[in-house]
Every structure is written in structure tokens, then in C-alpha cells.
Short mmCIF file of C-alpha atoms in Angstrom, two decimals:
data_model
loop_
_atom_site.label_atom_id
_atom_site.label_comp_id
_atom_site.label_asym_id
_atom_site.label_seq_id
_atom_site.Cartn_x
_atom_site.Cartn_y
_atom_site.Cartn_z
CA MET A 1 -5.07 6.94 -23.12
CA ILE A 2 -6.46 4.73 -20.37
CA VAL A 3 -9.26 2.31 -21.22
CA CYS A 4 -11.68 1.31 -18.47
CA VAL A 5 -13.71 -1.87 -18.98
CA HIS A 6 -16.66 -1.95 -16.62
CA LEU A 7 -19.07 -4.85 -16.28
CA PRO A 8 -21.97 -3.51 -14.21
CA ARG A 9 -23.44 -5.81 -11.55
CA PHE A 10 -20.77 -8.40 -12.28
CA GLN A 11 -21.08 -10.19 -8.93
CA LEU A 12 -24.85 -10.43 -9.20
CA THR A 13 -24.68 -11.59 -12.83
CA VAL A 14 -22.34 -14.46 -11.92
CA ALA A 15 -24.25 -15.41 -8.75
CA ALA A 16 -27.61 -15.39 -10.57
CA GLY A 17 -26.25 -17.50 -13.45
CA GLY A 18 -26.04 -14.98 -16.32
CA THR A 19 -27.39 -11.68 -17.60
CA GLU A 20 -30.64 -13.32 -18.75
CA ALA A 21 -31.47 -14.21 -15.13
CA LEU A 22 -31.51 -10.50 -14.23
CA ALA A 23 -33.97 -9.43 -16.92
CA GLY A 24 -37.20 -8.12 -15.37
CA ARG A 25 -36.46 -9.56 -11.92
CA ALA A 26 -35.83 -7.74 -8.66
CA LEU A 27 -32.67 -9.46 -7.41
CA ALA A 28 -30.03 -8.59 -4.85
CA ILE A 29 -26.97 -10.31 -3.41
CA ALA A 30 -27.96 -11.63 0.03
CA PRO A 31 -26.21 -10.05 3.03
CA SER A 32 -23.21 -11.91 4.40
CA GLY A 33 -21.63 -11.43 7.79
CA ASP A 34 -23.00 -9.42 10.67
CA ALA A 35 -23.88 -6.29 8.70
CA GLN A 36 -27.27 -6.99 7.15
CA LEU A 37 -26.57 -5.07 3.95
CA VAL A 38 -27.52 -6.24 0.46
CA GLY A 39 -24.85 -6.41 -2.25
CA ASP A 40 -25.28 -5.73 -6.00
CA VAL A 41 -28.89 -5.16 -7.09
CA SER A 42 -30.55 -5.71 -10.47
CA GLY A 43 -31.97 -2.87 -12.58
CA THR A 44 -35.54 -3.82 -11.65
CA ALA A 45 -34.71 -3.68 -7.94
CA GLN A 46 -32.91 -0.37 -8.45
CA ALA A 47 -35.99 1.07 -10.17
CA LYS A 48 -37.94 0.28 -6.98
CA GLY A 49 -35.49 2.21 -4.83
CA VAL A 50 -33.16 -0.57 -3.68
CA THR A 51 -29.46 0.25 -3.86
CA ALA A 52 -26.30 -1.73 -3.16
CA GLY A 53 -25.24 -1.37 0.48
CA MET A 54 -28.80 -0.74 1.72
CA GLY A 55 -30.01 -2.43 4.91
CA LEU A 56 -31.95 -5.65 4.29
CA GLY A 57 -35.04 -4.42 6.17
CA GLU A 58 -35.25 -1.20 4.19
CA ALA A 59 -34.63 -3.04 0.90
CA LEU A 60 -37.49 -5.48 1.57
CA ALA A 61 -39.76 -2.65 2.69
CA ARG A 62 -39.15 -0.81 -0.58
CA CYS A 63 -39.43 -3.90 -2.75
CA PRO A 64 -41.32 -6.83 -1.12
CA GLN A 65 -40.75 -8.96 -4.27
CA LEU A 66 -36.98 -8.70 -3.86
CA VAL A 67 -35.30 -12.10 -4.36
CA LEU A 68 -32.04 -12.60 -2.47
CA VAL A 69 -29.29 -14.50 -4.30
CA PRO A 70 -26.48 -16.09 -2.23
CA GLU A 71 -23.10 -14.62 -3.15
CA ASP A 72 -20.67 -16.75 -5.12
CA PRO A 73 -17.20 -15.29 -4.47
CA VAL A 74 -15.35 -18.22 -6.03
CA GLY A 75 -17.49 -18.15 -9.19
CA VAL A 76 -16.92 -14.39 -9.44
CA LEU A 77 -13.14 -14.77 -9.11
CA ARG A 78 -13.05 -17.55 -11.72
CA ALA A 79 -15.23 -15.66 -14.21
CA TRP A 80 -13.24 -12.46 -13.73
CA GLU A 81 -9.92 -14.25 -14.04
CA ALA A 82 -11.06 -15.67 -17.39
CA ILE A 83 -11.95 -12.15 -18.61
CA ALA A 84 -8.69 -10.70 -17.27
CA ARG A 85 -6.72 -13.42 -19.08
CA ALA A 86 -8.67 -12.71 -22.29
CA LEU A 87 -7.78 -9.00 -22.00
CA GLU A 88 -4.14 -9.93 -21.44
CA GLY A 89 -4.50 -12.09 -24.55
CA ILE A 90 -4.97 -8.96 -26.71
CA GLY A 91 -1.72 -7.58 -25.29
CA ALA A 92 -3.13 -5.39 -22.50
CA ALA A 93 -1.24 -4.99 -19.22
CA ILE A 94 -4.21 -4.61 -16.90
CA GLU A 95 -4.91 -3.26 -13.45
CA THR A 96 -7.96 -4.80 -11.86
CA PRO A 97 -8.96 -3.20 -8.56
CA ARG A 98 -12.04 -5.42 -8.19
CA PRO A 99 -13.94 -8.02 -10.23
CA GLY A 100 -15.90 -6.19 -12.91
CA VAL A 101 -13.47 -3.29 -13.45
CA ALA A 102 -10.22 -3.34 -15.44
CA TYR A 103 -7.93 -0.58 -16.71
CA PHE A 104 -5.19 -0.68 -19.27
CA ASP A 105 -3.12 1.76 -21.29
CA ALA A 106 -4.23 1.66 -24.93
CA ASP A 107 -1.26 3.58 -26.36
CA GLY A 108 1.00 0.55 -26.57
CA LEU A 109 -1.70 -1.53 -28.27
CA ARG A 110 -2.34 0.77 -31.22
CA SER A 111 0.45 -0.80 -33.26
CA ILE A 112 -1.15 -4.23 -32.73
CA HIS A 113 -4.79 -3.28 -33.34
CA ARG A 114 -4.26 -0.40 -35.85
CA ASP A 115 -5.93 2.47 -33.95
CA ARG A 116 -8.02 3.33 -30.87
CA GLU A 117 -11.20 1.92 -32.43
CA GLY A 118 -9.33 -1.30 -33.21
CA VAL A 119 -8.28 -1.58 -29.55
CA ILE A 120 -11.87 -1.03 -28.38
CA ALA A 121 -13.18 -3.64 -30.84
CA ALA A 122 -10.54 -6.15 -29.70
CA THR A 123 -11.50 -5.42 -26.07
CA ARG A 124 -15.16 -6.14 -26.77
CA ARG A 125 -14.29 -9.40 -28.51
CA ALA A 126 -12.09 -10.45 -25.57
CA VAL A 127 -14.68 -9.66 -22.91
CA ALA A 128 -17.45 -11.36 -24.93
CA ARG A 129 -20.26 -10.09 -22.73
CA PRO A 130 -22.10 -6.78 -22.34
CA SER A 131 -19.61 -4.24 -21.03
CA ARG A 132 -19.22 -0.47 -20.73
CA ILE A 133 -16.00 1.02 -22.05
CA GLY A 134 -14.66 4.45 -21.17
CA VAL A 135 -11.50 6.02 -22.60
CA ALA A 136 -9.76 9.05 -21.05
CA ALA A 137 -6.39 10.39 -19.98
CA THR A 138 -6.63 9.05 -16.40
CA ARG A 139 -8.18 5.92 -14.97
CA PHE A 140 -10.55 7.91 -12.72
CA CYS A 141 -11.87 9.84 -15.71
CA ALA A 142 -12.02 6.62 -17.77
CA LEU A 143 -14.12 5.03 -15.02
CA ALA A 144 -16.50 8.03 -15.02
CA ALA A 145 -16.79 7.71 -18.81
CA SER A 146 -17.46 3.98 -18.62
CA LEU A 147 -20.34 4.57 -16.19
CA GLN A 148 -21.97 6.82 -18.79
CA ALA A 149 -21.11 4.69 -21.82
CA ARG A 150 -23.71 2.61 -23.61
CA SER A 151 -23.11 -1.10 -23.95
CA ARG A 152 -22.43 -0.85 -27.72
CA ARG A 153 -20.59 2.46 -27.85
CA ALA A 154 -17.52 3.51 -25.91
CA CYS A 155 -17.48 6.92 -24.22
CA ILE A 156 -14.27 8.75 -25.16
CA ILE A 157 -13.18 11.91 -23.34
CA ASP A 158 -10.66 14.12 -25.07
CA ASP A 159 -7.56 15.11 -23.07
CA ARG A 160 -8.54 18.80 -23.12
CA ASP A 161 -12.03 18.08 -21.74
CA VAL A 162 -11.04 15.94 -18.73
CA ARG A 163 -11.30 18.64 -16.05
CA ARG A 164 -14.55 20.05 -17.44
CA TYR A 165 -16.05 16.58 -17.80
CA LEU A 166 -15.13 15.56 -14.26
CA ALA A 167 -16.45 18.83 -12.80
CA ALA A 168 -20.00 17.82 -13.75
CA GLN A 169 -19.73 14.31 -12.27
CA PRO A 170 -21.27 13.42 -8.87
CA VAL A 171 -19.01 12.93 -5.84
CA SER A 172 -20.38 9.38 -5.55
CA LEU A 173 -17.73 8.49 -8.15
CA LEU A 174 -15.20 8.68 -5.32
CA GLY A 175 -16.89 5.61 -3.87
CA TYR A 176 -15.19 3.47 -6.52
CA ARG A 177 -11.77 4.15 -4.97
CA ASP A 178 -11.08 2.49 -1.59
CA GLN A 179 -9.11 5.45 -0.19
CA THR A 180 -11.75 8.04 -1.05
CA ALA A 181 -14.94 6.00 -0.53
CA PRO A 182 -15.41 7.07 3.14
CA LEU A 183 -15.59 10.73 2.04
CA VAL A 184 -18.75 10.35 -0.03
CA PRO A 185 -21.33 10.56 2.82
CA ALA A 186 -19.40 13.39 4.51
CA LEU A 187 -19.28 15.43 1.31
CA GLY A 188 -23.00 14.84 0.84
CA ARG A 189 -23.70 16.19 4.33
CA LEU A 190 -21.65 19.29 3.53
CA GLY A 191 -23.76 19.92 0.43
CA ILE A 192 -20.95 19.15 -2.03
CA SER A 193 -22.61 17.16 -4.78
CA THR A 194 -20.24 17.40 -7.77
CA LEU A 195 -16.51 16.95 -8.26
CA GLY A 196 -16.39 20.52 -9.62
CA GLU A 197 -17.57 21.85 -6.26
CA LEU A 198 -14.92 19.73 -4.52
CA ALA A 199 -12.18 20.97 -6.87
CA ALA A 200 -13.24 24.57 -6.22
CA LEU A 201 -12.39 24.23 -2.52
CA GLY A 202 -8.90 25.20 -1.42
CA ALA A 203 -6.35 22.40 -1.27
CA SER A 204 -5.34 23.26 2.30
CA ALA A 205 -8.96 23.38 3.48
CA VAL A 206 -9.71 19.92 2.00
CA THR A 207 -6.52 18.42 3.47
CA ASP A 208 -7.23 20.01 6.83
CA ARG A 209 -10.75 18.53 6.94
CA PHE A 210 -10.23 15.12 5.27
CA GLY A 211 -6.48 14.40 5.45
CA ASN A 212 -4.73 12.38 2.74
CA ALA A 213 -8.01 10.99 1.43
CA GLY A 214 -9.24 14.55 0.85
CA THR A 215 -6.04 15.53 -0.98
CA LEU A 216 -6.35 12.48 -3.23
CA ALA A 217 -10.07 13.15 -3.87
CA ARG A 218 -9.35 16.75 -4.90
CA ARG A 219 -6.50 15.67 -7.17
CA LEU A 220 -8.81 13.11 -8.82
CA ALA A 221 -11.48 15.79 -9.27
CA LEU A 222 -8.89 18.04 -10.95
CA GLY A 223 -8.02 15.30 -13.45
CA TYR A 224 -4.81 13.99 -11.88
CA ASP A 225 -4.32 10.32 -11.04
CA GLU A 226 -1.62 7.85 -10.13
CA PRO A 227 -0.04 5.67 -12.82
CA LEU A 228 -1.55 2.21 -13.44
CA ARG A 229 -0.41 -0.61 -11.20
CA THR A 230 -0.59 -3.43 -13.70
CA ARG A 231 -0.47 -7.04 -12.64
CA ARG A 232 2.18 -9.48 -13.84
CA VAL A 233 1.11 -12.24 -16.19
CA GLU A 234 1.95 -15.49 -14.43
CA ASP A 235 1.06 -19.16 -14.50
CA ARG A 236 -1.93 -19.85 -12.32
CA LEU A 237 -1.03 -22.26 -9.53
CA GLU A 238 -4.06 -23.89 -7.97
CA GLU A 239 -4.69 -27.08 -6.04
CA SER A 240 -8.03 -28.53 -4.93
CA MET A 241 -9.06 -31.37 -2.68
CA ALA A 242 -12.42 -33.02 -1.98
CA LEU A 243 -13.13 -33.20 1.76
CA GLY A 244 -15.74 -35.94 1.94
CA ASP A 245 -17.80 -36.11 5.11
CA SER A 246 -15.14 -34.91 7.52
CA ASN A 247 -15.21 -31.21 8.34
CA SER A 248 -13.57 -31.01 11.73
CA ALA A 249 -11.06 -28.22 12.27
CA GLU A 250 -8.31 -30.84 12.41
CA ALA A 251 -9.32 -32.46 9.12
CA LEU A 252 -9.60 -29.06 7.42
CA SER A 253 -6.17 -28.08 8.69
CA ARG A 254 -4.67 -31.35 7.41
CA ALA A 255 -6.29 -30.88 4.00
CA LEU A 256 -4.86 -27.36 3.94
CA GLY A 257 -1.43 -28.83 4.68
CA VAL A 258 -1.74 -31.19 1.70
CA LEU A 259 -2.75 -28.32 -0.60
CA ILE A 260 0.22 -26.21 0.56
CA ASP A 261 2.63 -29.12 -0.01
CA ARG A 262 1.24 -29.70 -3.50
CA LEU A 263 1.48 -26.03 -4.42
CA LEU A 264 5.05 -25.76 -3.17
CA ALA A 265 6.02 -28.87 -5.15
CA ARG A 266 4.72 -27.49 -8.46
CA LEU A 267 7.55 -27.07 -10.96
CA GLU A 268 5.97 -23.87 -12.33
CA ARG A 269 6.80 -22.22 -8.99
CA ARG A 270 10.48 -22.34 -9.94
CA ASP A 271 11.64 -21.93 -6.33
CA ARG A 272 9.84 -18.61 -5.99
CA THR A 273 8.22 -17.59 -2.72
CA ILE A 274 4.50 -17.00 -2.34
CA ARG A 275 3.25 -13.51 -1.54
CA ALA A 276 -0.56 -13.86 -1.72
CA VAL A 277 -3.06 -16.69 -2.02
CA VAL A 278 -6.81 -17.19 -2.30
CA LEU A 279 -8.25 -19.86 -0.04
CA SER A 280 -11.70 -20.93 -1.21
CA ALA A 281 -14.25 -23.64 -0.51
CA LEU A 282 -17.25 -25.17 -2.18
CA LEU A 283 -19.88 -25.35 0.54
CA VAL A 284 -22.29 -28.21 1.14
CA GLU A 285 -25.26 -25.87 1.43
CA HIS A 286 -26.88 -25.15 -1.96
CA GLY A 287 -23.52 -25.33 -3.74
CA GLY A 288 -22.51 -21.97 -2.24
CA THR A 289 -18.92 -20.82 -2.14
CA TRP A 290 -16.61 -19.02 0.27
CA CYS A 291 -13.28 -17.40 -0.33
CA GLU A 292 -10.67 -15.37 1.49
CA ARG A 293 -7.67 -13.57 -0.01
CA VAL A 294 -4.60 -13.65 2.19
CA VAL A 295 -1.54 -11.48 1.63
CA PHE A 296 1.42 -12.68 3.72
CA ARG A 297 3.40 -10.14 5.70
CA GLU A 298 6.46 -11.38 3.84
CA ALA A 299 6.87 -13.69 0.86
CA LEU A 300 7.02 -17.30 2.12
CA ALA A 301 8.13 -20.70 0.92
CA ASN A 302 8.02 -22.52 4.25
CA PRO A 303 4.98 -24.87 4.42
CA LEU A 304 4.71 -24.58 8.20
CA ARG A 305 4.63 -20.78 8.19
CA ILE A 306 2.13 -20.70 5.32
CA ARG A 307 -0.08 -23.13 7.22
CA LEU A 308 0.16 -21.05 10.39
CA ALA A 309 -0.96 -17.99 8.45
CA LEU A 310 -3.84 -19.72 6.66
CA ALA A 311 -5.27 -22.15 9.24
CA PRO A 312 -7.09 -19.46 11.30
CA LYS A 313 -8.92 -18.35 8.14
CA LEU A 314 -10.70 -21.71 8.00
CA GLY A 315 -12.59 -20.65 11.11
CA GLY A 316 -14.50 -18.22 8.90
CA LEU A 317 -16.15 -20.98 6.86
CA PRO A 318 -19.89 -20.26 7.10
CA ALA A 319 -20.95 -23.90 6.46
CA PRO A 320 -19.40 -27.37 6.04
CA ALA A 321 -17.26 -27.59 2.90
CA GLN A 322 -17.25 -30.19 0.12
CA ALA A 323 -13.92 -29.14 -1.37
CA LEU A 324 -11.05 -26.84 -0.47
CA THR A 325 -8.98 -24.91 -3.05
CA LEU A 326 -5.77 -22.94 -2.64
CA ALA A 327 -4.59 -20.68 -5.48
CA VAL A 328 -1.49 -18.48 -5.65
CA THR A 329 -2.28 -14.93 -6.77
CA ALA A 330 1.12 -13.31 -6.34
CA MET A 331 4.65 -14.67 -6.28
CA GLY A 332 7.67 -13.24 -4.48
CA PRO A 333 11.37 -13.50 -5.23
CA ALA A 334 13.06 -16.90 -5.34
CA SER A 335 13.71 -18.60 -2.00
CA GLY A 336 13.19 -15.76 0.43
CA ASP A 337 13.21 -17.74 3.69
CA GLN A 338 16.27 -16.99 5.79
CA THR A 339 18.24 -19.94 7.10
CA THR A 340 19.46 -20.22 10.67
CA LEU A 341 22.80 -18.68 11.61
CA LEU A 342 23.89 -21.64 13.74
CA ASP A 343 23.49 -25.38 13.15
CA GLY A 344 25.17 -25.12 9.77
CA GLU A 345 25.66 -28.88 9.33
CA ARG A 346 21.96 -29.62 9.62
CA THR A 347 21.11 -26.75 7.28
CA ALA A 348 23.65 -27.95 4.71
CA ARG A 349 22.27 -31.51 4.90
CA LEU A 350 18.72 -30.22 4.39
CA GLU A 351 19.90 -28.13 1.45
CA ARG A 352 21.47 -31.22 -0.17
CA LEU A 353 18.27 -33.20 0.40
CA ARG A 354 16.20 -30.39 -1.14
CA ASP A 355 18.48 -30.35 -4.17
CA ALA A 356 18.15 -34.12 -4.55
CA VAL A 357 14.34 -34.01 -4.33
CA ALA A 358 14.21 -31.11 -6.82
CA GLN A 359 16.44 -33.07 -9.20
CA VAL A 360 14.25 -36.17 -9.02
CA ARG A 361 11.13 -34.04 -9.63
CA THR A 362 12.75 -32.38 -12.62
CA ILE A 363 13.44 -35.80 -14.12
CA ALA A 364 10.32 -37.72 -13.08
CA GLY A 365 7.69 -34.99 -12.65
CA PRO A 366 5.95 -33.42 -9.65
CA HIS A 367 4.52 -36.75 -8.38
CA ALA A 368 7.89 -38.44 -7.99
CA VAL A 369 8.72 -38.02 -4.27
CA LEU A 370 5.66 -38.34 -2.07
CA ARG A 371 4.77 -39.13 1.51
CA VAL A 372 1.57 -40.52 2.99
CA MET A 373 -0.38 -38.03 5.08
CA ALA A 374 -3.36 -38.71 7.33
CA VAL A 375 -6.09 -36.33 6.25
CA SER A 376 -8.99 -37.72 8.18
CA PRO A 377 -7.95 -40.94 9.97
CA ALA A 378 -11.41 -41.49 11.47
CA ALA A 379 -13.32 -41.18 8.16
CA ARG A 380 -15.74 -44.03 7.55
CA VAL A 381 -14.78 -44.26 3.88
CA PRO A 382 -11.23 -45.72 3.86
CA GLU A 383 -9.94 -43.86 0.76
CA ARG A 384 -10.60 -40.55 2.52
CA ARG A 385 -8.34 -41.36 5.47
CA TYR A 386 -4.93 -40.93 3.84
CA THR A 387 -3.54 -39.20 0.79
CA TYR A 388 -0.22 -38.70 -0.94
CA THR A 389 1.38 -35.32 -0.62
CA PRO A 390 4.69 -34.08 -2.05
CA PHE A 391 7.65 -34.70 0.24
CA LEU A 392 9.18 -31.36 1.24
CA PRO A 393 12.45 -31.76 3.18
CA MET B 1 10.33 -40.29 -17.86
CA SER B 2 7.45 -38.92 -15.84
CA VAL B 3 5.67 -40.52 -12.90
CA ALA B 4 1.88 -40.29 -13.06
CA ARG B 5 -0.02 -38.93 -10.06
CA PRO B 6 -0.72 -41.99 -7.87
CA ALA B 7 -4.13 -42.87 -6.53
CA VAL B 8 -4.83 -42.39 -2.83
CA PRO B 9 -3.34 -45.13 -0.57
CA SER B 10 -6.64 -46.98 0.02
CA GLU B 11 -8.09 -46.51 -3.47
CA PRO B 12 -10.67 -49.31 -4.17
CA ARG B 13 -9.64 -51.76 -6.87
CA ARG B 14 -12.07 -53.73 -8.98
CA VAL B 15 -12.19 -57.46 -8.06
CA GLU B 16 -13.94 -60.53 -9.48
CA VAL B 17 -16.44 -61.84 -6.91
CA LEU B 18 -18.91 -64.68 -7.17
CA GLU B 19 -21.81 -64.02 -4.81
CA ARG B 20 -24.64 -66.13 -3.48
CA ASP B 21 -27.57 -64.59 -1.59
CA ARG B 22 -25.75 -61.23 -1.83
CA ARG B 23 -22.76 -62.67 0.06
CA PRO B 24 -19.30 -63.16 -1.47
CA VAL B 25 -18.46 -66.84 -2.02
CA ILE B 26 -15.38 -66.68 -4.27
CA VAL B 27 -13.04 -63.65 -4.32
CA ALA B 28 -10.46 -63.41 -7.11
CA GLY B 29 -10.68 -67.14 -7.68
CA GLU B 30 -10.25 -68.04 -4.01
CA ARG B 31 -13.10 -69.59 -2.05
CA VAL B 32 -14.20 -67.73 1.08
CA GLU B 33 -13.42 -69.75 4.18
CA GLU B 34 -14.80 -67.45 6.85
CA VAL B 35 -16.53 -64.07 7.22
CA LEU B 36 -14.82 -62.16 10.03
CA GLU B 37 -16.95 -59.05 9.92
CA PHE B 38 -19.70 -57.33 7.97
CA TRP B 39 -20.62 -53.64 8.02
CA VAL B 40 -22.40 -51.00 5.97
CA VAL B 41 -21.05 -47.55 5.09
CA GLN B 42 -23.48 -44.87 3.98
CA SER B 43 -22.04 -41.41 3.65
CA GLY B 44 -22.24 -38.23 1.62
CA TRP B 45 -25.94 -38.75 0.83
CA TRP B 46 -26.25 -34.96 0.81
CA THR B 47 -23.74 -34.62 -2.03
CA GLU B 48 -23.79 -35.54 -5.72
CA ARG B 49 -21.54 -38.55 -5.05
CA PRO B 50 -23.07 -40.54 -2.21
CA VAL B 51 -21.25 -43.58 -0.81
CA ASN B 52 -23.42 -46.64 -0.21
CA ARG B 53 -21.42 -49.83 0.40
CA ARG B 54 -21.62 -53.27 2.04
CA TYR B 55 -18.25 -54.33 3.43
CA TRP B 56 -17.00 -57.83 4.23
CA GLU B 57 -13.81 -58.77 5.98
CA LEU B 58 -13.03 -62.30 4.82
CA VAL B 59 -10.48 -65.10 5.10
CA THR B 60 -9.96 -67.06 1.90
CA ILE B 61 -9.15 -70.74 1.64
CA ARG B 62 -5.44 -69.84 1.28
CA GLY B 63 -5.56 -68.02 4.62
CA ARG B 64 -5.45 -64.57 3.05
CA ARG B 65 -7.36 -61.79 4.85
CA VAL B 66 -9.17 -59.52 2.40
CA VAL B 67 -11.64 -56.66 2.70
CA VAL B 68 -14.14 -56.38 -0.14
CA PHE B 69 -17.20 -54.24 -0.62
CA CYS B 70 -20.17 -54.15 -2.91
CA ASP B 71 -21.15 -50.73 -4.23
CA ILE B 72 -24.92 -50.83 -3.78
CA GLU B 73 -25.47 -48.09 -6.38
CA THR B 74 -23.66 -49.90 -9.22
CA GLY B 75 -23.50 -53.50 -7.97
CA GLY B 76 -19.72 -53.60 -8.57
CA TRP B 77 -17.29 -55.41 -6.25
CA TYR B 78 -14.06 -53.89 -5.02
CA THR B 79 -11.21 -54.81 -2.74
CA GLN B 80 -9.69 -52.24 -0.45
CA ALA B 81 -7.00 -51.89 2.19
CA ALA B 82 -9.21 -50.93 5.12
#
């Protein structure tokens, strides 16, 4: 049985400062980027006709008292990571497609927590905040159940009832899956309002009209789903650096270089390559935050190549930053960078130097072999001009 | 054996300064012979940790060149490689 833990309006709750801040207030996440669309909305705003993804003008026309809350992507990631770790703490191998939603297979946990009710109780204790829990044979059905569950009582769908239960659900459920989300408006225009109506269509007709997304949507509506893609439990590698008053592109790029060097020098990395990172910043304006997840085309351990991949992302900073943070979210296999075919002597010498540095760090800790790096040589405050960064041969 | 994370290269270090009329007269037990330069650094006033300092570049009686500053917020004196 798959358990779905759903924390409604998670992004808004974190950005507003807690569930209490949402009570009785019409709030919405302020639009970011060029598309002037509001994000999560509070229950009060929803009651006045405002929905997530609505245009800002229409939202304000429907609810003039609407208060816009700046998004806090870094706070959301941190809060969700803490919940995900707590769920892993009860023994769950979780899949988390987005902050606020997590799935795990409860079958393996029954021996730890006695029975299904024991697993649900342990889940509630781990999450430690109001959450909706759905239990069903597939994750799509478990998500549908969690959307109908009350905050104190899990909604459990029996294996035999999955297809019948899903048939009565609205097609808007498909919006929770990235691959099928674009189908929702099209299905609405065609007058298909429930998953049962979608499932009743012929498989070939749906595939012909909507392609792979249509095939997947119909399979979901019929109660089939892919197996869970659980994440691996790993040490969290994260490095931060205060930027002071210098925010030029050059200074940001240098600070990024220091963070990459420090991450690569961490002993917990154990020579593994890096597959994905989250680059985030604490902004000067109103303590706002910015973050960008970057998945490398191949797992990397070369600081120069990592910097080349990440530096252009800094151009997306919406305001000057106070601090920059780089966190590893996925590791690759050990030492994936290919060496050059020619120039073997130089490569061998570098390899020996790398071994020597690694040996010294193993004995004396990660701060043993350092070099001085100019972060912001023109800074008016002298201690912000240079910093120590791990020496990477 | 484990090496602790070092401070940044120009980390300010606390220093004993005797001042007169808000000017350093004796630095770490050495009398000030000459003031080479004086400047003020005010930065980060928009953050929670503003920097508000009066800097002096001095030559002591032993011919040593030192840079000291007075943190205007706390009144403490520091020496720094600037």
C-alpha cells in the first residue's frame, strides 16, 4: 500500500510564517518572473474565487483585500527537507515530487510500527504539522485520497475499490503530475470532467489525440501507476558564504568558486561526483530568498566545469544577495571525470598530488590544505577581500 | 590531529589601544610616532550587521607600520592587515 502525505498550501504556509498566519486572511504567493500569476492561495482567498495560477489582475479584481506574500523558495526547501528526513527517520523510503507531497510504501514498515494504523500514527508524529494522509494501491490513487482526507483521519482506499474510486474523481487531479498537467484544460474543453469519462475512451483514441501524456493519463485513471522512485538517504553537503557589500558578477562568480571548492573538499563526499545541486541566495530585499536547482548533464567532480555550469544561473538573481549557498542534492559514482589520453606524465603527477592532499585531509581534517582566494579585492572592508578555500590540485 | 577552520586572511584582531581625543596614542604598548592616513568605512548599513569603523594607518616608535581601527558601534579597537 502506498501512503501519500500531503501538506496543502505548503509553500504559502512557509512563506507566511506558519499555519496561524493563514487563518482568516486572504493571502497569495506573489507572482515571480514575467508571467503575472499568483502562486498558492489561502482558504479565505479561495473562498473569494482566487485560485493558484490565476492572473494577478483577475485575482485582485475578485478579492481586493488579497495580500501578496513574497515567495521563499529556500525556506520551503529547508522546511520540506526537515520533514522528508523525519519521514525517513521512521524507516520510510520516500519519493517527493515537490515540496508538500511525499509517497512511500507502507508494506515494509508494518513490522516496525505493528500495523497500517501504526504506520499512519508514526507518519503524523514525524510530520508534526497538519497534514492529509491518503492510502491506496497506487501513488496516484493515494494522492486523490489524501486530497479528500481530513487532517485528523487518513482516507484509505481498498485495493478492490481503486478503479471505482478514481472514476468519480475530477480530471484536475492529473494536474498534480508534470507529464499529464497540460492535458487538464484540453480535457475540460472536450467536456471530459471525470477520470471515469477519460477511462471510458478508447486507448487508441486517447493516444492519437494526446500522445504519450494521454496514454499515461488513461492508465492513471484506470488505476495503474509506475513504481515509486524513492530517493537515496545521503549526508547533506552544503556550504554558505556571506557576500558583504559586493554583488558584482565577478564577485558572485568568485564566491561561487569558493563554495564549489569547499564542497568538493568535504570528506563526506568520499570522492563521489556531483549530479545535482541547489544554488540559493538570501536576498538583501526584505530577507527574500532565491533558489535554482541544477542537474548536470553528467556527474561532475571538476571545479572548473561545475563553475561553468553554475555561473550563468547567478544572472537570474532578482536582487542583490547577502549570502550564497550551494547544496548537493544528488551524488554520482566515484570519480567520473575522464582523464586525458595524452600527457600521461602530467596526469600521473596530478594524481599523486591529489592523493597526497587527500591523505593530509584524512589526517588533519578538511581545513588542512588551503589556498588564499580573492573574493572581492576592491571591497572596502578588508576581511571581505580574501578568503581561504580548499586547495584542489 | 585535526586543523580548525582558519579565520579569513585579514580577520581583525583585538588590540590594546590608549586613545586621547579619539585618536590612538599607544598601540600594543608602543607609542604612536606618526599618523600616515585616516579614513572611515561605513558599509552594510542596510543589513543586520552594519560596519562602522574609523581606520588609522600609523607608524610606532619602533618604526613598525600598523593599521588599527575603532569599531564605532562597540568602541573596541582592532588591528588588521589592510
